[in-house]
Steps between C-alpha positions, in 0.01 A plus 500: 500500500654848424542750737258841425655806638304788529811717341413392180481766251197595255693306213602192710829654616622501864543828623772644680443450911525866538193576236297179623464688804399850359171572343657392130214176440160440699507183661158433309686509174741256652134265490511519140885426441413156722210418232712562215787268636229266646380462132843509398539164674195404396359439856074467530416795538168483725410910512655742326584842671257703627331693763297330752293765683341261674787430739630842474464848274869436397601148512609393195622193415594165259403095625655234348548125515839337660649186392313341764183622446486752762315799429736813490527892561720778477320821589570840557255790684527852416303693778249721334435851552155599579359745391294768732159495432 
């Protein structure tokens, strides 16, 4: 199983350490990077990416299917500004 590190760049690239830590990529883009490798590899994909608002305004994530059958997820949640009413 590869490793997915969330200093992966927008093109597949790892970033620097010192830009993975800035502001440079949303983690949430970092959710579509692990779909692209994910097909890539040509693992079952189960759900693609998306937003589930159901569990939170900003959780966002992919599921997949391990070697073993195991249903899995890699997530990310962006807290969401509200806006005054």
């Amino acid at each position: 199983m590869a490793w997915l590190d969330s200093r992966v760049g927008t093109d597949g690239a790892r970033l620097p350490q010192r830009q993975a830590q800035g502001n440079s990529i949303s983690f949430c883009q970092c959710i579509d990077n692990v779909y692209q490798k994910l097909q890539e590899l040509e693992v079952q994909i189960l759900d693609s990416p998306t937003f589930y608002t159901e569990y939170s305004q900003g959780y966002y994530t992919v599921f997949w299917q391990d070697l073993n059958g195991f249903k899995m997820e890699f997530m990310c949640y962006e807290k969401v500004k509200e806006t005054p009413v």
